[in-house]
Amino acid sequence: MNRKEYDLLLSRIEGLKAFLENRSLEEFQKEILKVESYLKQFGSLDELLSHLERVERIAYVAKDFLNIDEVADYLQVSKSYVYKLTSLKEFTVYKPNGKTIFILRDDLNDWIKRNPYLSNRGIEQHANLIAYKLKQDNTQKKQK
């Protein structure tokens, strides 16, 4: 074991000691049973890890500002590509401490929507809108 692992183990033992000092053995057993009951809802460790990943994704979805790692996950691109996009000024970045970069989720959504490929229905709606505007323009010209 290296120094970090010893420190972590010691920290966990001290935390457990503090937990046990303030509770009876019965209370400790009840806490263990609660944890065991919660973990039983997952069939395997893989299911538990998958659940935790979903929870993490949901948690950052609620945030307005995302850091570089979260932006890369959100856009499903590499961190280096996100840095490239920021250097090209594709979206506004915020640096509250002068170093860490944050990007507004709405800016990312606008960036994603910048080059749409319309469905057939979308093309038809767009064409109808243009035809309506042309018809209005022609009607106004005839009235003059």
CSV table of C-alpha atoms in Angstrom, one decimal:
chain,number,residue,atom,x,y,z
A,1,MET,CA,0.0,0.0,0.0
A,2,ASN,CA,1.2,3.5,-0.8
A,3,ARG,CA,0.8,6.6,1.4
A,4,LYS,CA,-2.5,7.7,-0.2
A,5,GLU,CA,-4.1,4.3,0.3
A,6,TYR,CA,-3.0,4.3,4.0
A,7,ASP,CA,-4.4,7.8,4.5
A,8,LEU,CA,-7.7,6.8,2.9
A,9,LEU,CA,-8.0,3.7,5.0
A,10,LEU,CA,-7.1,5.6,8.2
A,11,SER,CA,-9.7,8.2,7.3
A,12,ARG,CA,-12.4,5.6,6.8
A,13,ILE,CA,-11.5,3.9,10.1
A,14,GLU,CA,-11.7,7.2,11.9
A,15,GLY,CA,-15.1,7.9,10.3
A,16,LEU,CA,-16.4,4.5,11.2
A,17,LYS,CA,-15.1,5.0,14.8
A,18,ALA,CA,-16.9,8.4,15.0
A,19,PHE,CA,-20.1,6.8,13.6
A,20,LEU,CA,-20.0,4.0,16.1
A,21,GLU,CA,-19.2,6.2,19.1
A,22,ASN,CA,-22.4,8.1,18.6
A,23,ARG,CA,-24.6,5.0,18.0
A,24,SER,CA,-25.4,1.7,19.6
A,25,LEU,CA,-24.7,-1.6,17.9
A,26,GLU,CA,-28.4,-1.9,17.3
A,27,GLU,CA,-28.5,1.4,15.4
A,28,PHE,CA,-25.5,0.4,13.4
A,29,GLN,CA,-27.2,-2.9,12.4
A,30,LYS,CA,-30.3,-1.0,11.4
A,31,GLU,CA,-28.2,1.3,9.1
A,32,ILE,CA,-26.5,-1.7,7.6
A,33,LEU,CA,-29.9,-3.3,6.9
A,34,LYS,CA,-31.1,-0.1,5.2
A,35,VAL,CA,-28.1,-0.1,2.9
A,36,GLU,CA,-28.5,-3.8,2.2
A,37,SER,CA,-32.2,-3.3,1.4
A,38,TYR,CA,-31.3,-0.5,-1.0
A,39,LEU,CA,-28.6,-2.5,-2.7
A,40,LYS,CA,-30.9,-5.5,-3.2
A,41,GLN,CA,-32.9,-3.6,-5.8
A,42,PHE,CA,-30.0,-4.0,-8.1
A,43,GLY,CA,-29.3,-7.5,-9.4
A,44,SER,CA,-25.6,-7.0,-9.8
A,45,LEU,CA,-22.7,-4.5,-9.3
A,46,ASP,CA,-23.0,-3.6,-13.0
A,47,GLU,CA,-26.6,-2.6,-12.6
A,48,LEU,CA,-25.7,-0.5,-9.5
A,49,LEU,CA,-22.9,1.2,-11.5
A,50,SER,CA,-25.2,1.8,-14.4
A,51,HIS,CA,-27.8,3.3,-12.1
A,52,LEU,CA,-25.2,5.6,-10.6
A,53,GLU,CA,-24.1,6.8,-14.0
A,54,ARG,CA,-27.7,7.6,-14.9
A,55,VAL,CA,-28.1,9.6,-11.7
A,56,GLU,CA,-24.9,11.5,-12.4
A,57,ARG,CA,-26.1,12.4,-15.9
A,58,ILE,CA,-29.4,13.6,-14.6
A,59,ALA,CA,-27.7,15.6,-11.9
A,60,TYR,CA,-25.6,17.6,-14.4
A,61,VAL,CA,-28.6,18.0,-16.8
A,62,ALA,CA,-30.2,20.3,-14.2
A,63,LYS,CA,-27.2,22.7,-14.2
A,64,ASP,CA,-27.2,25.9,-16.2
A,65,PHE,CA,-23.4,26.1,-16.5
A,66,LEU,CA,-21.2,23.1,-17.4
A,67,ASN,CA,-17.5,22.6,-17.1
A,68,ILE,CA,-15.3,21.3,-19.9
A,69,ASP,CA,-15.7,17.6,-18.9
A,70,GLU,CA,-19.5,18.0,-18.7
A,71,VAL,CA,-19.6,19.9,-22.0
A,72,ALA,CA,-17.7,17.1,-23.7
A,73,ASP,CA,-20.1,14.5,-22.3
A,74,TYR,CA,-23.1,16.6,-23.2
A,75,LEU,CA,-21.9,17.1,-26.8
A,76,GLN,CA,-20.5,13.6,-27.0
A,77,VAL,CA,-17.1,14.9,-28.2
A,78,SER,CA,-13.6,14.9,-26.8
A,79,LYS,CA,-12.3,17.5,-24.3
A,80,SER,CA,-9.7,18.6,-26.9
A,81,TYR,CA,-12.5,19.3,-29.4
A,82,VAL,CA,-14.4,21.4,-26.8
A,83,TYR,CA,-11.2,23.4,-26.2
A,84,LYS,CA,-10.9,23.9,-29.9
A,85,LEU,CA,-14.5,25.2,-30.1
A,86,THR,CA,-13.8,27.6,-27.3
A,87,SER,CA,-10.6,28.9,-28.9
A,88,LEU,CA,-12.7,29.4,-32.1
A,89,LYS,CA,-15.2,31.4,-30.0
A,90,GLU,CA,-18.1,29.1,-31.0
A,91,PHE,CA,-19.7,29.9,-27.7
A,92,THR,CA,-19.2,32.4,-24.9
A,93,VAL,CA,-17.1,31.1,-22.0
A,94,TYR,CA,-17.2,32.2,-18.4
A,95,LYS,CA,-14.1,32.1,-16.1
A,96,PRO,CA,-15.2,33.2,-12.7
A,97,ASN,CA,-11.8,32.4,-11.1
A,98,GLY,CA,-9.8,33.3,-14.2
A,99,LYS,CA,-9.0,29.7,-15.0
A,100,THR,CA,-11.8,27.2,-14.9
A,101,ILE,CA,-14.0,27.4,-18.0
A,102,PHE,CA,-17.8,27.2,-17.8
A,103,ILE,CA,-20.3,27.3,-20.7
A,104,LEU,CA,-23.9,28.0,-20.5
A,105,ARG,CA,-26.1,25.1,-21.5
A,106,ASP,CA,-28.4,27.3,-23.6
A,107,ASP,CA,-25.3,28.4,-25.7
A,108,LEU,CA,-24.5,24.7,-26.3
A,109,ASN,CA,-28.1,24.0,-27.4
A,110,ASP,CA,-28.0,27.0,-29.8
A,111,TRP,CA,-24.7,25.7,-31.2
A,112,ILE,CA,-26.3,22.3,-31.8
A,113,LYS,CA,-29.3,23.8,-33.6
A,114,ARG,CA,-27.2,26.0,-35.9
A,115,ASN,CA,-27.3,23.7,-39.0
A,116,PRO,CA,-30.6,21.8,-39.0
A,117,TYR,CA,-31.5,19.2,-41.6
A,118,LEU,CA,-35.2,19.6,-41.9
A,119,SER,CA,-37.6,16.6,-42.1
A,120,ASN,CA,-40.0,16.4,-45.1
A,121,ARG,CA,-42.7,17.9,-42.8
A,122,GLY,CA,-40.3,20.7,-41.7
A,123,ILE,CA,-39.5,21.5,-45.4
A,124,GLU,CA,-43.2,21.6,-46.3
A,125,GLN,CA,-43.9,23.9,-43.4
A,126,HIS,CA,-41.1,26.2,-44.3
A,127,ALA,CA,-42.2,26.2,-48.0
A,128,ASN,CA,-45.8,27.1,-46.9
A,129,LEU,CA,-44.5,29.9,-44.8
A,130,ILE,CA,-42.5,31.3,-47.7
A,131,ALA,CA,-45.4,31.0,-50.0
A,132,TYR,CA,-47.7,32.8,-47.6
A,133,LYS,CA,-45.2,35.7,-47.2
A,134,LEU,CA,-44.8,36.0,-51.0
A,135,LYS,CA,-48.6,36.0,-51.4
A,136,GLN,CA,-48.8,38.8,-48.8
A,137,ASP,CA,-46.1,40.8,-50.5
A,138,ASN,CA,-47.8,40.4,-53.9
A,139,THR,CA,-51.2,41.5,-52.4
A,140,GLN,CA,-49.6,44.6,-50.9
A,141,LYS,CA,-47.8,45.5,-54.2
A,142,LYS,CA,-51.1,45.2,-56.1
A,143,GLN,CA,-52.9,47.5,-53.6
A,144,LYS,CA,-50.3,50.3,-54.2
